[in-house]
mmCIF file of C-alpha atoms in Angstrom:
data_model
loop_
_atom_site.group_PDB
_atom_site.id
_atom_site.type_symbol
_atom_site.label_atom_id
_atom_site.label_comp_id
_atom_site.label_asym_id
_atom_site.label_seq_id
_atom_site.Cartn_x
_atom_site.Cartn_y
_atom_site.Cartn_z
ATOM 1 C CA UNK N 157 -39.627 -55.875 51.561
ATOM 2 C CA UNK N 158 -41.706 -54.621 48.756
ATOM 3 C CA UNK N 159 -40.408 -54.867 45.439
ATOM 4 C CA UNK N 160 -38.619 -51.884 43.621
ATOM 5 C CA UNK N 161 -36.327 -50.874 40.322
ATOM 6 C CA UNK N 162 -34.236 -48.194 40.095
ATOM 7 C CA UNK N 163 -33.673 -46.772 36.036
ATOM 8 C CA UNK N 164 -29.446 -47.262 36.403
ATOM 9 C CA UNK N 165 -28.469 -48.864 33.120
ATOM 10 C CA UNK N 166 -25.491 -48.857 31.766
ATOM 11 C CA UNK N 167 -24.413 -52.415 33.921
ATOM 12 C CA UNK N 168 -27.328 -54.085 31.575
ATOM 13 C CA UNK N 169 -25.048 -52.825 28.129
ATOM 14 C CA UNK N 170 -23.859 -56.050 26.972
ATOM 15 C CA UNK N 171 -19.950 -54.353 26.342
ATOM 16 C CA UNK N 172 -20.430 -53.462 30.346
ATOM 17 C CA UNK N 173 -20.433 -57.203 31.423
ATOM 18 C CA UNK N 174 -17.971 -58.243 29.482
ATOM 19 C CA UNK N 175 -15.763 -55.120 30.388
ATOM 20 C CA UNK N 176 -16.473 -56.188 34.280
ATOM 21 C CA UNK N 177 -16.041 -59.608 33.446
ATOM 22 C CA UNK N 178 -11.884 -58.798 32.051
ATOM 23 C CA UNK N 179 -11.519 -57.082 35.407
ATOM 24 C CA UNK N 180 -13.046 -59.583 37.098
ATOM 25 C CA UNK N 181 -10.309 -62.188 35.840
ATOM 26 C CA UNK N 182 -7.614 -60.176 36.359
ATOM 27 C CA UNK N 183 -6.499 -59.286 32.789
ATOM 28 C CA UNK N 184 -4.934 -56.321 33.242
ATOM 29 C CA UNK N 185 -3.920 -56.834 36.655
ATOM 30 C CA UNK N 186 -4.790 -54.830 39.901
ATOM 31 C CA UNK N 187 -6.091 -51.603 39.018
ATOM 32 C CA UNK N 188 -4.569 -48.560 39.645
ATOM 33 C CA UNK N 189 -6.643 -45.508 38.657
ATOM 34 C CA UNK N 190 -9.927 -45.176 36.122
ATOM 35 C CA UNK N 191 -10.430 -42.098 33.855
ATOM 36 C CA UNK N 192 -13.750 -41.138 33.306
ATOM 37 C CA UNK N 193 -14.620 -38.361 30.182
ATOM 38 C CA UNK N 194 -17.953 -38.322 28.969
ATOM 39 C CA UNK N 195 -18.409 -35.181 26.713
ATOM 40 C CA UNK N 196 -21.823 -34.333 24.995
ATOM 41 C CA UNK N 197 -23.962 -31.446 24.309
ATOM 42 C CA UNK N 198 -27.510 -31.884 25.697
ATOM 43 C CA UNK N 199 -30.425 -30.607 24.128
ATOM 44 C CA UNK N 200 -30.836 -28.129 26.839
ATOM 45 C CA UNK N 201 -27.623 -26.089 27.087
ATOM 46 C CA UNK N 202 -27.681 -26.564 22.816
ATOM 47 C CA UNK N 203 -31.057 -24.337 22.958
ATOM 48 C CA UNK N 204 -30.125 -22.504 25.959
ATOM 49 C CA UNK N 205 -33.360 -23.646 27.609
ATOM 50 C CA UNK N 206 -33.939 -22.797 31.115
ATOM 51 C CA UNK N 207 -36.577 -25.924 33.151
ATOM 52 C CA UNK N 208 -35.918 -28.040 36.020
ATOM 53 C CA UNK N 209 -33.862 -30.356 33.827
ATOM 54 C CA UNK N 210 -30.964 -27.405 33.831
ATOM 55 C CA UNK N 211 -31.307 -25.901 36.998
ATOM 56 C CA UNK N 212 -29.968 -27.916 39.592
ATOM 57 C CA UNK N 213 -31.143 -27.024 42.838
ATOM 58 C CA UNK N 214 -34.702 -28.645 41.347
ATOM 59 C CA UNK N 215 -32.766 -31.781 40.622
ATOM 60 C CA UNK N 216 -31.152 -30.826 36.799
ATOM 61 C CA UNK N 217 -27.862 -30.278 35.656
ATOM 62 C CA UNK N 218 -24.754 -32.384 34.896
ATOM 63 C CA UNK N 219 -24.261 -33.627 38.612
ATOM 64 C CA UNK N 220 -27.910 -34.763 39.257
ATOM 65 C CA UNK N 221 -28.549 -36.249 35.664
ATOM 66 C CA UNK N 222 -25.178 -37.999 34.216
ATOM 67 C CA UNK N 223 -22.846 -38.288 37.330
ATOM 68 C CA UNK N 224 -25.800 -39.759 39.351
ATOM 69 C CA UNK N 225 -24.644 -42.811 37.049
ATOM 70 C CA UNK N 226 -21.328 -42.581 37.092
ATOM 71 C CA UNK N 227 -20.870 -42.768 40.758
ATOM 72 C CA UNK N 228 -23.052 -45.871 40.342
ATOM 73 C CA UNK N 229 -21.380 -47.228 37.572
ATOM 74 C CA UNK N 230 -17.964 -46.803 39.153
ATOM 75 C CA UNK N 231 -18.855 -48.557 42.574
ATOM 76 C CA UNK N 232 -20.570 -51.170 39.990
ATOM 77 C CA UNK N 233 -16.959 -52.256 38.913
ATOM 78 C CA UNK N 234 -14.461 -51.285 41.504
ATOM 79 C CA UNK N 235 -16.424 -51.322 44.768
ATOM 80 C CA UNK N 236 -16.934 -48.211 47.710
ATOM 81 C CA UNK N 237 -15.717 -44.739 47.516
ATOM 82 C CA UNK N 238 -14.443 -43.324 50.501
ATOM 83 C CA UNK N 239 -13.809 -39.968 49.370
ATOM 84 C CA UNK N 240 -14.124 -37.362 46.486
ATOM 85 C CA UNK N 241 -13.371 -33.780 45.415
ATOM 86 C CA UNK N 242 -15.857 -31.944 43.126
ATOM 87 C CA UNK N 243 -15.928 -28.859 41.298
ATOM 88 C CA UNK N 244 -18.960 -27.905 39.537
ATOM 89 C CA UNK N 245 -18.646 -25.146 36.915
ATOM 90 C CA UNK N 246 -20.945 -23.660 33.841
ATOM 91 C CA UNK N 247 -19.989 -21.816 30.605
ATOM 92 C CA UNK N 248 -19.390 -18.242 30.873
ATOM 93 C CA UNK N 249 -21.974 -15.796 30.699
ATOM 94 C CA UNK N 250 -24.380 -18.628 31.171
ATOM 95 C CA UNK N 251 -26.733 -17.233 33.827
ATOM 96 C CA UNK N 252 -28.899 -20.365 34.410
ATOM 97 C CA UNK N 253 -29.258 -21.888 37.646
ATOM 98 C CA UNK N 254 -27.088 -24.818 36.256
ATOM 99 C CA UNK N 255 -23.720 -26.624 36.056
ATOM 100 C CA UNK N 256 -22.382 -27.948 33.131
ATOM 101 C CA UNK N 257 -19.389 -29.092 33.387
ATOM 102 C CA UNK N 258 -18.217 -31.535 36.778
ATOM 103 C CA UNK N 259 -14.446 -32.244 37.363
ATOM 104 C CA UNK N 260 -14.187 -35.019 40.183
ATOM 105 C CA UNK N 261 -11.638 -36.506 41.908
ATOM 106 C CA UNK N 262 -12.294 -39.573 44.385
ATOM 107 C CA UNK N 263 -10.516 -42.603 45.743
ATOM 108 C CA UNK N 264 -12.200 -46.086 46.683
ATOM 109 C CA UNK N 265 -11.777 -48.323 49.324
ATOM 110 C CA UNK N 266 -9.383 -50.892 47.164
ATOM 111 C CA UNK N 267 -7.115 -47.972 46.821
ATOM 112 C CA UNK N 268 -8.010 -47.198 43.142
ATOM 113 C CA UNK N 269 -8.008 -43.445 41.951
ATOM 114 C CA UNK N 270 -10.862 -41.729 40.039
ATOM 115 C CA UNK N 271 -10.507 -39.341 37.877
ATOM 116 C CA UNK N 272 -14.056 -37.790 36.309
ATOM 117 C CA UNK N 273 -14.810 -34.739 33.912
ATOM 118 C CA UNK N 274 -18.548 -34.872 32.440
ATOM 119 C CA UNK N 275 -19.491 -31.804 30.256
ATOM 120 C CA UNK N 276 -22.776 -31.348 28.630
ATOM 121 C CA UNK N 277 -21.974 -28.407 27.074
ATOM 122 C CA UNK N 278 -19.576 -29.769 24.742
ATOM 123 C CA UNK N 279 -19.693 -29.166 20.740
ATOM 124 C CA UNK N 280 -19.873 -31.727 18.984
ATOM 125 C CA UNK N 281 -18.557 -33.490 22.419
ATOM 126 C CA UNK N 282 -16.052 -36.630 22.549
ATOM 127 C CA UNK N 283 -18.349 -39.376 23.440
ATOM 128 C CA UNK N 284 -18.376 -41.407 27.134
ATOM 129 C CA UNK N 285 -14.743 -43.014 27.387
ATOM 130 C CA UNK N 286 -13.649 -44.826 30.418
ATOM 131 C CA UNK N 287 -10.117 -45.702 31.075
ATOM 132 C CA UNK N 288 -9.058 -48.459 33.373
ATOM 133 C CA UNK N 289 -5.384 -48.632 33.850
ATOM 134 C CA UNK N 290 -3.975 -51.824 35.876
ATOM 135 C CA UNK N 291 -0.382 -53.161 36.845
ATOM 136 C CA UNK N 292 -0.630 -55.368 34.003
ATOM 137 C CA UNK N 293 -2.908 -53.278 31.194
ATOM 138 C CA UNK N 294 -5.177 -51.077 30.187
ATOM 139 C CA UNK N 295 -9.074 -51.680 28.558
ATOM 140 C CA UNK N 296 -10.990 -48.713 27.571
ATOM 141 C CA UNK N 297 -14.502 -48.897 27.329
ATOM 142 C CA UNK N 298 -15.642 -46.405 24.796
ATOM 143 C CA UNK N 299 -18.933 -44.991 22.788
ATOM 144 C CA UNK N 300 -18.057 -41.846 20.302
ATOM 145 C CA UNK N 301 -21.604 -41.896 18.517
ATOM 146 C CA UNK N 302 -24.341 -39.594 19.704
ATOM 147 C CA UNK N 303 -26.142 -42.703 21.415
ATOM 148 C CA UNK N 304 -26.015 -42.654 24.475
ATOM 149 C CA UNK N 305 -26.644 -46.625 25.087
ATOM 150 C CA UNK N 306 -25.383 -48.203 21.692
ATOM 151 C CA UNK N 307 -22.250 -47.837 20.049
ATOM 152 C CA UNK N 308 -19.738 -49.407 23.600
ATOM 153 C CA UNK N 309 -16.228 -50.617 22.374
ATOM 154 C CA UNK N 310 -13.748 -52.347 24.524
ATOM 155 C CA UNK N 311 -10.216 -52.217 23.950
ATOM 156 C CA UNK N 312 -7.080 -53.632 25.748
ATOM 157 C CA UNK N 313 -3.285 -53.631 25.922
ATOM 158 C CA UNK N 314 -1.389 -56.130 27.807
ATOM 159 C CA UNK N 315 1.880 -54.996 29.318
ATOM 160 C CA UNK N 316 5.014 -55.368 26.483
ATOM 161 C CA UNK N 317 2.367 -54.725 23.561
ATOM 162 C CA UNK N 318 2.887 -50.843 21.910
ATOM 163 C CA UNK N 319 -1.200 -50.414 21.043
ATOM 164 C CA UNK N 320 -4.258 -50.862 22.248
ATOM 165 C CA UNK N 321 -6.521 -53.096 20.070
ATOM 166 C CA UNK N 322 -10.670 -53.755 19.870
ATOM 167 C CA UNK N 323 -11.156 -56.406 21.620
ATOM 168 C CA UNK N 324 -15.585 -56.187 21.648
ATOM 169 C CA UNK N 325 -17.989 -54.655 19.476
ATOM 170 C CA UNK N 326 -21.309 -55.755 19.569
ATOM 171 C CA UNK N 327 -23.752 -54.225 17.096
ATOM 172 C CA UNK N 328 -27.299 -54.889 16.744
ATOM 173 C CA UNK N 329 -28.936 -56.262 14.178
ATOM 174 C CA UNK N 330 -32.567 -54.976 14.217
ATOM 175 C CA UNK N 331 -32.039 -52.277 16.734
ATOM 176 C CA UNK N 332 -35.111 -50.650 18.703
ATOM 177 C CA UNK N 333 -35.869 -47.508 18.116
ATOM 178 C CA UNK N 334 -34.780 -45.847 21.442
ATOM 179 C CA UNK N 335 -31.824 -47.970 22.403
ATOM 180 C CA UNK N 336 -32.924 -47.821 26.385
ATOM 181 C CA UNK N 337 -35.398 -50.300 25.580
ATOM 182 C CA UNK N 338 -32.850 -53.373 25.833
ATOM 183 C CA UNK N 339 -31.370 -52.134 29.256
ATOM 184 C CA UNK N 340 -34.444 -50.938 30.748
ATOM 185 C CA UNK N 341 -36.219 -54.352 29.907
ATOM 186 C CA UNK N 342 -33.508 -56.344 31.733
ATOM 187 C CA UNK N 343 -34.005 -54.129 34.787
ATOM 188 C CA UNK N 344 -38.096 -54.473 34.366
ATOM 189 C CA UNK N 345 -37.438 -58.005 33.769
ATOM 190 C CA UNK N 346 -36.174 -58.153 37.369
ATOM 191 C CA UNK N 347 -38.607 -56.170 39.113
ATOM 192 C CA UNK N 348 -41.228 -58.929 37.817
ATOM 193 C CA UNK N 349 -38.755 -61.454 39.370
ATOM 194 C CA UNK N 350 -38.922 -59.593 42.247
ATOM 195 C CA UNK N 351 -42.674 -59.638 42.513
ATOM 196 C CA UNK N 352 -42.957 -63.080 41.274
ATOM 197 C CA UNK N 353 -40.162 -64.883 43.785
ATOM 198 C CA UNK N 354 -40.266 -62.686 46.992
ATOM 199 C CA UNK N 355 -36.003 -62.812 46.473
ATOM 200 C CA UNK N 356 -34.659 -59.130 45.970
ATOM 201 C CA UNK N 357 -33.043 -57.934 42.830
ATOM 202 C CA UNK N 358 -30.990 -54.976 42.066
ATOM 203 C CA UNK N 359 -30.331 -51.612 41.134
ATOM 204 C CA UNK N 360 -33.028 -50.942 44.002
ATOM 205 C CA UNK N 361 -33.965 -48.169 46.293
ATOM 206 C CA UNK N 362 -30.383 -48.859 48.478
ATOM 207 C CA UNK N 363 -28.604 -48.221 45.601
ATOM 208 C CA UNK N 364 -30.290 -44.760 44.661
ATOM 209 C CA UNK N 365 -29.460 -43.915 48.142
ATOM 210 C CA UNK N 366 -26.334 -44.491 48.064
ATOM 211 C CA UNK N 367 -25.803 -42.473 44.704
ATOM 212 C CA UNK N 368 -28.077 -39.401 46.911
ATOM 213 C CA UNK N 369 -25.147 -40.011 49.124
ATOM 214 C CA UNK N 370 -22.115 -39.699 46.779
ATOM 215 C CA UNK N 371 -24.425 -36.714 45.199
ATOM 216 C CA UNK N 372 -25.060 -35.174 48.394
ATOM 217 C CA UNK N 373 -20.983 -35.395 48.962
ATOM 218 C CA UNK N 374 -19.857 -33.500 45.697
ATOM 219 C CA UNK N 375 -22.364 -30.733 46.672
ATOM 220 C CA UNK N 376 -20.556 -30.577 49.768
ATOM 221 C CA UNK N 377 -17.222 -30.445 48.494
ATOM 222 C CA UNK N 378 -17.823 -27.756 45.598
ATOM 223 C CA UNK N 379 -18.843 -25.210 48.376
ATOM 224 C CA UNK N 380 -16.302 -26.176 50.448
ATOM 225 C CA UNK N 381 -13.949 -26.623 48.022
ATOM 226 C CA UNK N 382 -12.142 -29.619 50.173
ATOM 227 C CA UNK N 383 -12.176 -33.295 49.831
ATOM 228 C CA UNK N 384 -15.385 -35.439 51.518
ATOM 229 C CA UNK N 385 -14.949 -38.569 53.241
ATOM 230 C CA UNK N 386 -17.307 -40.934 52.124
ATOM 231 C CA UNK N 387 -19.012 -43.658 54.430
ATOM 232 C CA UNK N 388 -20.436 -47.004 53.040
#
């Protein structure tokens, strides 16, 4: 088929391997349930500013723009969900055509719970934290600076041990400017691949569908207000 990219990045963050790669092995065990908080203040909803990037029945808001990736991301390390729960809410007295704030529930196919709350009205908001929890440990995969790329910890606790300790920090030593360049040249790297070799690479266009799929479920589920079974 013809060659195509899709801009999901976080999987190219070098902290991201490695934190698939202790799950992978088994380090902490079969995992149980994954907590998701990733708490900022956009530009947008700082300013109040009303475009298509806040209204989201042209594509904005929290859902559309941040869990678009998480839903990705998720699948990315513990495989299909097969159902979710989503309410979407905004700040009162905010009378934009907007959410901003998503609390998610959803389940995958191994059995593994997801928990997910993404604000981006937040002040001065808590960062992107993810939490996996297994019958053997816990790592937590964590950025608390205002980047949204740069900045990943990983930490872990192995069952019988009373804290959780930094296990991988990887800083940069000439950083680029906007810190999507690394990522984004992995992924364009690929494409070329793609183009060059005939052989398929991912994130591609399957992929975005499938996030339009989870997407399409949570918008389902917040006017319903019940739980969506997912299909693969």
């Amino acid at each position: 088929g013809t060659a195509n990219m899709i801009d999901l990045e976080f999987p190219e963050i070098l902290e991201w391997k490695k934190a698939k790669s202790i799950l992978e092995r088994g380090d902490i065990g079969t995992l149980r349930h994954i907590v998701v908080s990733w708490d900022i203040e956009t530009y947008s909803n700082k300013k109040g500013l009303d475009s298509w990037k806040t209204r989201t029945d042209e594509g904005g808001g929290t859902l559309n723009q941040f869990a678009s990736h998480v839903f990705y991301y998720l699948e990315w390390f513990v495989g299909p969900i097969t159902s979710l729960s989503c309410r979407m809410h905004k700040a009162p007295g905010d009378t934009r055509r907007t959410d901003t704030l998503n609390i998610i529930s959803a389940k995958t196919a191994s059995g593994c719970a997801l928990s997910v709350t993404i604000s981006t009205h937040s002040i001065p908001g808590g960062g992107h934290r993810i939490e996996f929890y297994g019958s053997e440990g816990t790592m937590v995969l964590e950025n608390t600076s205002s980047d949204h790329i740069n900045g990943f910890k990983i930490f872990t606790a192995k069952r019988g041990t009373s804290k959780i300790e930094e296990t991988c920090q990887h800083s940069l030593s000439a950083p680029d400017p906007d810190s999507r360049i690394a990522p984004v040249s992995c992924l364009v790297n690929r494409f070329l691949d793609w183009i060059e070799t005939g052989l398929p690479q991912r994130p591609d266009l399957k992929d975005s569908l499938r996030v339009q799929q989870l997407l399409d479920a949570a918008r389902r589920s917040n006017g319903s207000e019940q739980r969506i079974e997912v299909n693969k």
